[in-house]
Amino acid sequence: MNRDPHHPFDPPPLLYRLRDAGPIVRVISNGGTPAWIVTRYEDQRTLLSDPRLSSDQTLPNFPVAVEGIKKSQAELSRTIITLDNPRHDVLRRMYARDFTIKRITALLPAIQRHVDNLIDDMLSGPKPADFVASLALALPTLVITDLLGVPYEDHQMFQDITEKIVSPELPAQELAEATGELVEYVGGLLDTKRDDPKDDMLSRLAAYWTAGEISRAEAIGAGMVLIPAGHETTANMITMSTIALLDHPDQLDQIRSGEDQKLIANAIEELLRYNHVTHYGRRRVALADVEIGGQLILEGDGVILPGNLGDRDPDAFPGDPDELDIHRQFRHHLSFGYGIHQCLGQMLARAELRIVFSTLFRRIPTLDIAIPRDQIPFKSDLFVYGVHRLPVTW
Ligand code: HEM
């Protein structure tokens, strides 16, 4: 997944080469099993909504990104992300009650307050500041702790564990330990919420569990998915988008004041397409023979759908898809996935991004990156693409 250092926003050169080799190419996945890489946007979308493709990582030949994951997370393999239907939809309907328009709208004033406070703190601190720690990671962490009802004091601990879990380089033993720590932590919280419920998502999960609607493992699995999913992705989107906008000052100027909400909303869709931080691709295994793009995928074959490549497909995004264009009127990107597993938190992520980019450059018009561009520590070594640290000044 190594990127071209001169084009850190573009998918890895290897993926472009695979696209040149054909719409569907046989590869060995990083986990060591053979799989098909599907390069075209339209084929990816078709397959993501095909029930003959399974997300169950315990099936033989599932193209896991690293073999260790399968072994160490077997007990946690039955989360909303890895379950097929009918069970997937049962859990999804339950969790979706915390992601309705009404609930997200109720969170907006708190998100705005967090953004304002974090910017105040950054402005009153030393220069250069680390943008990731000061805002990009701090905001989604605050939001997910509010939503789940996780004590904010514990954020460093679960950020450290998340950092490990999203690292494909981590030895299987350490991955198992990190996962075990998070399981224990979330389990402990659920026990507390069962006995002393509050108005938060973990309390509601504890209630579903005590009512027998979900198992304790499923309730823990929900926390295990939501903690990393809720902050690592959004944090990297905020940082990557900030760099991309600073690199396109003409486009940044058009949204700097934060007044044109329609254009900001459109810019966010384009930034989601352009940055596409979940760069390891959607991964599936075929439960039956499936024909796509003239290729027969046999039952039991692994399938990898690199959405970052699909989102750069010229047939789906006319003009130059490798360019950022905040006026692009095509919002059908795959950054949140597609089909039954399409991101449950997308409305929340969009709300956070919209508030950040309606506020950040208005409050700090001179914001700039404090190191040369070629020294920005991009992280292609983690499941979520982004930046480790970003020294900024103003
Ligand atoms: C910009 C930020 C985000 C991006 C790019 C993103 C991306 C994704 C993608 C690509 C998937 C599909 C996985 C698959 O098909 O295998 C997904 C699923 C999911 N995301 Fe997000 N996500 C983001 C933010 C969030 C947030 C803020 C939350 C919750 C607080 C969240 C919760 C989930 C959940 C629960 C699923 C699983 C849904 C299911 O399997 O039915 N995500 N996300």
GROMACS .gro file of C-alpha atoms and ligand atoms in nm:
model
  437
    1MET     CA    1   0.000   0.000   0.000
    2ASN     CA    2   0.306   0.228  -0.029
    3ARG     CA    3   0.228   0.562  -0.193
    4ASP     CA    4   0.428   0.768  -0.437
    5PRO     CA    5   0.588   1.028  -0.204
    6HIS     CA    6   0.526   1.296  -0.471
    7HIS     CA    7   0.154   1.209  -0.486
    8PRO     CA    8   0.056   1.120  -0.129
    9PHE     CA    9  -0.316   1.174  -0.198
   10ASP     CA   10  -0.327   0.931  -0.489
   11PRO     CA   11  -0.385   0.556  -0.446
   12PRO     CA   12  -0.066   0.346  -0.439
   13PRO     CA   13   0.111   0.313  -0.778
   14LEU     CA   14   0.062  -0.065  -0.746
   15LEU     CA   15  -0.316  -0.020  -0.762
   16TYR     CA   16  -0.290   0.196  -1.075
   17ARG     CA   17  -0.072  -0.075  -1.233
   18LEU     CA   18  -0.331  -0.341  -1.145
   19ARG     CA   19  -0.600  -0.123  -1.304
   20ASP     CA   20  -0.391  -0.110  -1.623
   21ALA     CA   21  -0.364  -0.490  -1.611
   22GLY     CA   22  -0.740  -0.538  -1.631
   23PRO     CA   23  -1.071  -0.474  -1.464
   24ILE     CA   24  -1.033  -0.783  -1.243
   25VAL     CA   25  -0.692  -0.916  -1.150
   26ARG     CA   26  -0.577  -1.223  -0.956
   27VAL     CA   27  -0.342  -1.132  -0.668
   28ILE     CA   28  -0.207  -1.271  -0.341
   29SER     CA   29  -0.356  -1.061  -0.060
   30ASN     CA   30  -0.132  -0.920   0.213
   31GLY     CA   31  -0.273  -1.192   0.440
   32GLY     CA   32  -0.123  -1.454   0.204
   33THR     CA   33  -0.438  -1.593   0.036
   34PRO     CA   34  -0.521  -1.562  -0.336
   35ALA     CA   35  -0.790  -1.307  -0.419
   36TRP     CA   36  -0.941  -1.103  -0.703
   37ILE     CA   37  -0.882  -0.727  -0.709
   38VAL     CA   38  -1.174  -0.546  -0.871
   39THR     CA   39  -1.054  -0.214  -1.009
   40ARG     CA   40  -1.359  -0.050  -1.174
   41TYR     CA   41  -1.600   0.168  -0.976
   42GLU     CA   42  -1.915   0.019  -1.131
   43ASP     CA   43  -1.804  -0.342  -1.068
   44GLN     CA   44  -1.712  -0.257  -0.707
   45ARG     CA   45  -2.056  -0.108  -0.643
   46THR     CA   46  -2.229  -0.407  -0.801
   47LEU     CA   47  -2.033  -0.651  -0.586
   48LEU     CA   48  -2.077  -0.450  -0.265
   49SER     CA   49  -2.453  -0.488  -0.296
   50ASP     CA   50  -2.441  -0.859  -0.393
   51PRO     CA   51  -2.549  -1.090  -0.106
   52ARG     CA   52  -2.338  -1.368  -0.257
   53LEU     CA   53  -2.031  -1.186  -0.122
   54SER     CA   54  -1.970  -1.235   0.248
   55SER     CA   55  -1.794  -1.016   0.506
   56ASP     CA   56  -1.736  -1.313   0.738
   57GLN     CA   57  -1.364  -1.307   0.813
   58THR     CA   58  -1.368  -1.657   0.962
   59LEU     CA   59  -1.447  -1.819   0.625
   60PRO     CA   60  -1.158  -1.996   0.450
   61ASN     CA   61  -0.982  -1.776   0.192
   62PHE     CA   62  -1.124  -1.453   0.334
   63PRO     CA   63  -0.860  -1.204   0.218
   64VAL     CA   64  -0.778  -1.055   0.558
   65ALA     CA   65  -0.528  -0.772   0.546
   66VAL     CA   66  -0.306  -0.958   0.793
   67GLU     CA   67  -0.329  -1.321   0.896
   68GLY     CA   68  -0.289  -1.230   1.266
   69ILE     CA   69  -0.627  -1.058   1.267
   70LYS     CA   70  -0.813  -1.376   1.187
   71LYS     CA   71  -0.642  -1.569   1.464
   72SER     CA   72  -0.646  -1.306   1.736
   73GLN     CA   73  -0.994  -1.173   1.673
   74ALA     CA   74  -1.182  -1.497   1.622
   75GLU     CA   75  -1.400  -1.429   1.924
   76LEU     CA   76  -1.476  -1.083   1.793
   77SER     CA   77  -1.536  -1.189   1.438
   78ARG     CA   78  -1.910  -1.152   1.481
   79THR     CA   79  -1.947  -0.775   1.477
   80ILE     CA   80  -2.179  -0.569   1.258
   81ILE     CA   81  -1.893  -0.519   1.010
   82THR     CA   82  -1.823  -0.890   0.967
   83LEU     CA   83  -2.173  -1.040   0.999
   84ASP     CA   84  -2.384  -1.129   0.696
   85ASN     CA   85  -2.762  -1.123   0.689
   86PRO     CA   86  -2.998  -1.192   0.849
   87ARG     CA   87  -2.810  -1.118   1.175
   88HIS     CA   88  -2.638  -0.808   1.035
   89ASP     CA   89  -2.963  -0.622   0.980
   90VAL     CA   90  -3.090  -0.707   1.328
   91LEU     CA   91  -2.785  -0.544   1.487
   92ARG     CA   92  -2.782  -0.259   1.237
   93ARG     CA   93  -3.144  -0.166   1.315
   94MET     CA   94  -3.061  -0.167   1.686
   95TYR     CA   95  -2.749   0.049   1.653
   96ALA     CA   96  -2.911   0.280   1.397
   97ARG     CA   97  -3.135   0.424   1.670
   98ASP     CA   98  -2.830   0.620   1.789
   99PHE     CA   99  -2.753   0.757   1.443
  100THR     CA  100  -3.087   0.905   1.337
  101ILE     CA  101  -3.108   1.261   1.197
  102LYS     CA  102  -3.273   1.363   1.523
  103ARG     CA  103  -2.988   1.232   1.737
  104ILE     CA  104  -2.714   1.374   1.513
  105THR     CA  105  -2.892   1.713   1.503
  106ALA     CA  106  -2.902   1.711   1.883
  107LEU     CA  107  -2.523   1.662   1.888
  108LEU     CA  108  -2.446   1.960   1.661
  109PRO     CA  109  -2.422   2.232   1.932
  110ALA     CA  110  -2.183   2.013   2.135
  111ILE     CA  111  -1.970   1.946   1.826
  112GLN     CA  112  -1.951   2.322   1.752
  113ARG     CA  113  -1.857   2.389   2.116
  114HIS     CA  114  -1.582   2.125   2.106
  115VAL     CA  115  -1.441   2.271   1.781
  116ASP     CA  116  -1.441   2.626   1.924
  117ASN     CA  117  -1.279   2.515   2.251
  118LEU     CA  118  -1.013   2.306   2.077
  119ILE     CA  119  -0.926   2.598   1.846
  120ASP     CA  120  -0.912   2.837   2.146
  121ASP     CA  121  -0.675   2.598   2.323
  122MET     CA  122  -0.457   2.559   2.015
  123LEU     CA  123  -0.438   2.937   1.964
  124SER     CA  124  -0.341   2.997   2.326
  125GLY     CA  125  -0.070   2.727   2.319
  126PRO     CA  126   0.281   2.720   2.174
  127LYS     CA  127   0.359   2.738   1.801
  128PRO     CA  128   0.397   2.518   1.609
  129ALA     CA  129   0.112   2.304   1.739
  130ASP     CA  130   0.040   1.945   1.641
  131PHE     CA  131  -0.284   1.975   1.445
  132VAL     CA  132  -0.362   1.603   1.484
  133ALA     CA  133  -0.346   1.602   1.865
  134SER     CA  134  -0.497   1.952   1.904
  135LEU     CA  135  -0.798   1.918   1.677
  136ALA     CA  136  -0.819   1.638   1.421
  137LEU     CA  137  -0.799   1.349   1.667
  138ALA     CA  138  -0.929   1.534   1.973
  139LEU     CA  139  -1.265   1.624   1.814
  140PRO     CA  140  -1.387   1.279   1.702
  141THR     CA  141  -1.257   1.136   2.030
  142LEU     CA  142  -1.470   1.381   2.228
  143VAL     CA  143  -1.770   1.310   2.006
  144ILE     CA  144  -1.745   0.932   2.027
  145THR     CA  145  -1.696   0.943   2.404
  146ASP     CA  146  -2.011   1.162   2.431
  147LEU     CA  147  -2.209   0.928   2.207
  148LEU     CA  148  -2.104   0.600   2.366
  149GLY     CA  149  -2.080   0.729   2.722
  150VAL     CA  150  -1.712   0.641   2.756
  151PRO     CA  151  -1.524   0.843   3.023
  152TYR     CA  152  -1.310   1.100   2.839
  153GLU     CA  153  -1.027   1.043   3.093
  154ASP     CA  154  -0.976   0.699   2.932
  155HIS     CA  155  -0.924   0.840   2.582
  156GLN     CA  156  -0.543   0.808   2.580
  157MET     CA  157  -0.573   0.441   2.669
  158PHE     CA  158  -0.823   0.358   2.393
  159GLN     CA  159  -0.640   0.576   2.141
  160ASP     CA  160  -0.321   0.381   2.211
  161ILE     CA  161  -0.505   0.051   2.170
  162THR     CA  162  -0.676   0.170   1.849
  163GLU     CA  163  -0.340   0.278   1.708
  164LYS     CA  164  -0.220  -0.079   1.765
  165ILE     CA  165  -0.532  -0.248   1.627
  166VAL     CA  166  -0.518  -0.050   1.302
  167SER     CA  167  -0.152  -0.140   1.248
  168PRO     CA  168  -0.105  -0.431   1.003
  169GLU     CA  169   0.261  -0.452   1.115
  170LEU     CA  170   0.172  -0.550   1.472
  171PRO     CA  171   0.278  -0.908   1.563
  172ALA     CA  172  -0.021  -1.139   1.616
  173GLN     CA  173   0.056  -1.183   1.985
  174GLU     CA  174   0.053  -0.807   2.053
  175LEU     CA  175  -0.260  -0.765   1.844
  176ALA     CA  176  -0.431  -1.032   2.053
  177GLU     CA  177  -0.323  -0.855   2.371
  178ALA     CA  178  -0.440  -0.513   2.249
  179THR     CA  179  -0.775  -0.656   2.139
  180GLY     CA  180  -0.807  -0.838   2.472
  181GLU     CA  181  -0.747  -0.513   2.662
  182LEU     CA  182  -1.020  -0.334   2.467
  183VAL     CA  183  -1.260  -0.628   2.510
  184GLU     CA  184  -1.204  -0.616   2.884
  185TYR     CA  185  -1.242  -0.238   2.895
  186VAL     CA  186  -1.567  -0.229   2.694
  187GLY     CA  187  -1.702  -0.531   2.888
  188GLY     CA  188  -1.634  -0.353   3.218
  189LEU     CA  189  -1.813  -0.040   3.095
  190LEU     CA  190  -2.113  -0.244   2.983
  191ASP     CA  191  -2.138  -0.404   3.326
  192THR     CA  192  -2.132  -0.058   3.487
  193LYS     CA  193  -2.397   0.076   3.246
  194ARG     CA  194  -2.619  -0.226   3.304
  195ASP     CA  195  -2.626  -0.145   3.676
  196ASP     CA  196  -2.633   0.233   3.640
  197PRO     CA  197  -2.771   0.328   3.295
  198LYS     CA  198  -2.732   0.678   3.152
  199ASP     CA  199  -2.858   0.840   2.830
  200ASP     CA  200  -2.581   0.700   2.607
  201MET     CA  201  -2.529   0.426   2.350
  202LEU     CA  202  -2.340   0.183   2.574
  203SER     CA  203  -2.625   0.198   2.826
  204ARG     CA  204  -2.870   0.115   2.548
  205LEU     CA  205  -2.647  -0.174   2.432
  206ALA     CA  206  -2.635  -0.301   2.792
  207ALA     CA  207  -3.017  -0.287   2.800
  208TYR     CA  208  -3.045  -0.488   2.471
  209TRP     CA  209  -2.807  -0.741   2.623
  210THR     CA  210  -2.997  -0.778   2.951
  211ALA     CA  211  -3.324  -0.803   2.754
  212GLY     CA  212  -3.168  -1.095   2.562
  213GLU     CA  213  -3.186  -0.915   2.224
  214ILE     CA  214  -2.809  -0.936   2.175
  215SER     CA  215  -2.538  -1.142   2.339
  216ARG     CA  216  -2.277  -0.986   2.566
  217ALA     CA  217  -2.015  -1.058   2.294
  218GLU     CA  218  -2.226  -0.867   2.040
  219ALA     CA  219  -2.263  -0.572   2.277
  220ILE     CA  220  -1.886  -0.571   2.334
  221GLY     CA  221  -1.833  -0.608   1.957
  222ALA     CA  222  -2.038  -0.293   1.898
  223GLY     CA  223  -1.812  -0.093   2.129
  224MET     CA  224  -1.505  -0.253   1.970
  225VAL     CA  225  -1.618  -0.142   1.625
  226LEU     CA  226  -1.747   0.201   1.718
  227ILE     CA  227  -1.448   0.321   1.918
  228PRO     CA  228  -1.190   0.285   1.637
  229ALA     CA  229  -1.445   0.345   1.356
  230GLY     CA  230  -1.569   0.658   1.527
  231HIS     CA  231  -1.243   0.842   1.568
  232GLU     CA  232  -0.954   0.708   1.359
  233THR     CA  233  -1.132   0.755   1.024
  234THR     CA  234  -1.276   1.099   1.096
  235ALA     CA  235  -0.947   1.222   1.247
  236ASN     CA  236  -0.753   1.132   0.935
  237MET     CA  237  -1.020   1.282   0.712
  238ILE     CA  238  -0.991   1.612   0.900
  239THR     CA  239  -0.611   1.618   0.872
  240MET     CA  240  -0.591   1.504   0.510
  241SER     CA  241  -0.863   1.748   0.407
  242THR     CA  242  -0.685   2.036   0.581
  243ILE     CA  243  -0.363   1.960   0.391
  244ALA     CA  244  -0.551   1.916   0.063
  245LEU     CA  245  -0.730   2.251   0.105
  246LEU     CA  246  -0.407   2.433   0.199
  247ASP     CA  247  -0.255   2.285  -0.118
  248HIS     CA  248  -0.546   2.427  -0.322
  249PRO     CA  249  -0.565   2.787  -0.195
  250ASP     CA  250  -0.806   2.902  -0.470
  251GLN     CA  251  -1.058   2.639  -0.364
  252LEU     CA  252  -0.995   2.703   0.005
  253ASP     CA  253  -1.069   3.075  -0.046
  254GLN     CA  254  -1.417   2.985  -0.172
  255ILE     CA  255  -1.513   2.814   0.154
  256ARG     CA  256  -1.288   3.002   0.399
  257SER     CA  257  -1.560   3.227   0.545
  258GLY     CA  258  -1.776   2.925   0.630
  259GLU     CA  259  -2.083   3.101   0.489
  260ASP     CA  260  -2.151   2.898   0.175
  261GLN     CA  261  -2.286   2.586   0.347
  262LYS     CA  262  -2.395   2.430   0.019
  263LEU     CA  263  -2.046   2.453  -0.125
  264ILE     CA  264  -1.892   2.328   0.201
  265ALA     CA  265  -2.120   2.023   0.193
  266ASN     CA  266  -2.018   1.958  -0.168
  267ALA     CA  267  -1.649   2.012  -0.085
  268ILE     CA  268  -1.674   1.752   0.192
  269GLU     CA  269  -1.812   1.490  -0.049
  270GLU     CA  270  -1.527   1.568  -0.290
  271LEU     CA  271  -1.270   1.551  -0.008
  272LEU     CA  272  -1.412   1.213   0.099
  273ARG     CA  273  -1.371   1.087  -0.258
  274TYR     CA  274  -1.026   1.239  -0.305
  275ASN     CA  275  -0.875   1.135   0.031
  276HIS     CA  276  -1.050   0.800   0.075
  277VAL     CA  277  -0.878   0.714   0.404
  278THR     CA  278  -0.995   0.348   0.437
  279HIS     CA  279  -0.729   0.249   0.187
  280TYR     CA  280  -0.706  -0.129   0.248
  281GLY     CA  281  -1.024  -0.174   0.047
  282ARG     CA  282  -1.346  -0.356   0.125
  283ARG     CA  283  -1.276  -0.728   0.156
  284ARG     CA  284  -1.518  -1.013   0.091
  285VAL     CA  285  -1.536  -1.383   0.003
  286ALA     CA  286  -1.773  -1.536  -0.256
  287LEU     CA  287  -2.044  -1.768  -0.117
  288ALA     CA  288  -2.138  -1.878  -0.471
  289ASP     CA  289  -2.005  -1.839  -0.826
  290VAL     CA  290  -2.040  -1.478  -0.941
  291GLU     CA  291  -1.970  -1.338  -1.286
  292ILE     CA  292  -1.851  -0.981  -1.307
  293GLY     CA  293  -1.679  -0.783  -1.582
  294GLY     CA  294  -1.645  -1.099  -1.792
  295GLN     CA  295  -1.466  -1.282  -1.509
  296LEU     CA  296  -1.604  -1.579  -1.319
  297ILE     CA  297  -1.534  -1.555  -0.947
  298LEU     CA  298  -1.570  -1.900  -0.800
  299GLU     CA  299  -1.741  -1.989  -0.473
  300GLY     CA  300  -1.480  -1.955  -0.197
  301ASP     CA  301  -1.265  -1.698  -0.382
  302GLY     CA  302  -1.151  -1.390  -0.195
  303VAL     CA  303  -1.241  -1.047  -0.338
  304ILE     CA  304  -1.077  -0.710  -0.266
  305LEU     CA  305  -1.257  -0.389  -0.366
  306PRO     CA  306  -1.018  -0.092  -0.336
  307GLY     CA  307  -1.264   0.195  -0.311
  308ASN     CA  308  -0.985   0.451  -0.334
  309LEU     CA  309  -0.916   0.325  -0.688
  310GLY     CA  310  -1.288   0.306  -0.772
  311ASP     CA  311  -1.325   0.667  -0.662
  312ARG     CA  312  -1.056   0.766  -0.916
  313ASP     CA  313  -1.228   0.582  -1.205
  314PRO     CA  314  -1.266   0.825  -1.500
  315ASP     CA  315  -1.580   0.642  -1.618
  316ALA     CA  316  -1.752   0.722  -1.287
  317PHE     CA  317  -1.603   1.067  -1.224
  318PRO     CA  318  -1.574   1.258  -1.553
  319GLY     CA  319  -1.312   1.528  -1.586
  320ASP     CA  320  -0.987   1.448  -1.411
  321PRO     CA  321  -1.065   1.222  -1.111
  322ASP     CA  322  -0.708   1.261  -0.983
  323GLU     CA  323  -0.771   1.632  -0.928
  324LEU     CA  324  -0.953   1.787  -0.631
  325ASP     CA  325  -1.252   1.992  -0.748
  326ILE     CA  326  -1.488   2.112  -0.476
  327HIS     CA  327  -1.746   2.198  -0.743
  328ARG     CA  328  -1.759   1.840  -0.877
  329GLN     CA  329  -2.126   1.746  -0.884
  330PHE     CA  330  -2.079   1.371  -0.846
  331ARG     CA  331  -2.140   1.264  -0.488
  332HIS     CA  332  -2.163   0.889  -0.535
  333HIS     CA  333  -1.815   0.811  -0.395
  334LEU     CA  334  -1.737   0.487  -0.213
  335SER     CA  335  -1.558   0.646   0.082
  336PHE     CA  336  -1.832   0.523   0.320
  337GLY     CA  337  -1.860   0.187   0.142
  338TYR     CA  338  -2.179   0.067  -0.028
  339GLY     CA  339  -2.447  -0.196   0.029
  340ILE     CA  340  -2.558  -0.334   0.364
  341HIS     CA  341  -2.234  -0.238   0.540
  342GLN     CA  342  -2.235   0.122   0.423
  343CYS     CA  343  -2.100   0.337   0.708
  344LEU     CA  344  -2.346   0.372   0.990
  345GLY     CA  345  -2.168   0.681   1.123
  346GLN     CA  346  -2.158   0.874   0.795
  347MET     CA  347  -2.406   1.139   0.903
  348LEU     CA  348  -2.207   1.201   1.217
  349ALA     CA  349  -1.877   1.210   1.025
  350ARG     CA  350  -2.024   1.458   0.777
  351ALA     CA  351  -2.152   1.675   1.063
  352GLU     CA  352  -1.807   1.685   1.225
  353LEU     CA  353  -1.636   1.764   0.893
  354ARG     CA  354  -1.890   2.034   0.807
  355ILE     CA  355  -1.849   2.208   1.142
  356VAL     CA  356  -1.468   2.188   1.128
  357PHE     CA  357  -1.448   2.332   0.777
  358SER     CA  358  -1.707   2.602   0.850
  359THR     CA  359  -1.498   2.716   1.147
  360LEU     CA  360  -1.128   2.636   1.111
  361PHE     CA  361  -1.012   2.873   0.835
  362ARG     CA  362  -1.249   3.150   0.947
  363ARG     CA  363  -1.103   3.140   1.297
  364ILE     CA  364  -0.741   3.087   1.180
  365PRO     CA  365  -0.713   3.248   0.833
  366THR     CA  366  -0.332   3.224   0.837
  367LEU     CA  367  -0.317   2.854   0.930
  368ASP     CA  368  -0.023   2.688   0.758
  369ILE     CA  369   0.184   2.372   0.776
  370ALA     CA  370   0.508   2.436   0.967
  371ILE     CA  371   0.725   2.176   0.791
  372PRO     CA  372   0.817   2.119   0.425
  373ARG     CA  373   0.554   1.913   0.242
  374ASP     CA  374   0.796   1.626   0.179
  375GLN     CA  375   0.848   1.587   0.555
  376ILE     CA  376   0.480   1.533   0.642
  377PRO     CA  377   0.468   1.188   0.807
  378PHE     CA  378   0.194   1.019   0.601
  379LYS     CA  379   0.092   0.681   0.743
  380SER     CA  380   0.033   0.414   0.485
  381ASP     CA  381   0.138   0.156   0.744
  382LEU     CA  382  -0.204   0.160   0.916
  383PHE     CA  383  -0.545   0.035   0.797
  384VAL     CA  384  -0.662   0.395   0.791
  385TYR     CA  385  -0.451   0.622   0.569
  386GLY     CA  386  -0.357   0.961   0.706
  387VAL     CA  387  -0.094   1.154   0.891
  388HIS     CA  388   0.075   1.074   1.221
  389ARG     CA  389   0.152   1.437   1.321
  390LEU     CA  390   0.106   1.770   1.150
  391PRO     CA  391   0.298   2.068   1.292
  392VAL     CA  392   0.102   2.384   1.209
  393THR     CA  393   0.154   2.753   1.265
  394TRP     CA  394  -0.053   3.069   1.203
  395HEM     C1  395  -1.487   1.007   0.760
  395HEM     C2  396  -1.511   0.914   0.850
  395HEM     C3  397  -1.549   0.772   0.819
  395HEM     C4  398  -1.519   0.692   0.710
  395HEM     C5  399  -1.436   0.729   0.588
  395HEM     C6  400  -1.584   0.564   0.733
  395HEM     C7  401  -1.577   0.458   0.643
  395HEM     C8  402  -1.648   0.340   0.657
  395HEM     C9  403  -1.653   0.234   0.558
  395HEM    C10  404  -1.579   0.233   0.425
  395HEM    C11  405  -1.736   0.135   0.604
  395HEM    C12  406  -1.776   0.006   0.532
  395HEM    C13  407  -1.703  -0.116   0.579
  395HEM    C14  408  -1.731  -0.238   0.493
  395HEM     O1  409  -1.808  -0.235   0.397
  395HEM     O2  410  -1.670  -0.343   0.518
  395HEM    C15  411  -1.782   0.180   0.735
  395HEM    C16  412  -1.866   0.106   0.816
  395HEM    C17  413  -1.901   0.146   0.943
  395HEM     N1  414  -1.872   0.266   1.003
  395HEM    FE1  415  -1.771   0.420   0.925
  395HEM     N2  416  -1.649   0.567   0.852
  395HEM    C18  417  -1.632   0.692   0.908
  395HEM    C19  418  -1.684   0.737   1.028
  395HEM    C20  419  -1.758   0.663   1.115
  395HEM    C21  420  -1.812   0.708   1.241
  395HEM    C22  421  -1.796   0.850   1.295
  395HEM    C23  422  -1.876   0.602   1.297
  395HEM    C24  423  -1.950   0.592   1.426
  395HEM    C25  424  -1.943   0.670   1.527
  395HEM    C26  425  -1.866   0.491   1.204
  395HEM    C27  426  -1.921   0.366   1.224
  395HEM    C28  427  -1.927   0.264   1.129
  395HEM    C29  428  -1.994   0.137   1.151
  395HEM    C30  429  -2.068   0.093   1.276
  395HEM    C31  430  -1.978   0.062   1.034
  395HEM    C32  431  -2.030  -0.079   1.006
  395HEM    C33  432  -2.165  -0.071   0.939
  395HEM    C34  433  -2.218  -0.208   0.899
  395HEM     O3  434  -2.139  -0.303   0.884
  395HEM     O4  435  -2.342  -0.219   0.881
  395HEM     N3  436  -1.794   0.531   1.095
  395HEM     N4  437  -1.729   0.304   0.763
   0.00000   0.00000   0.00000
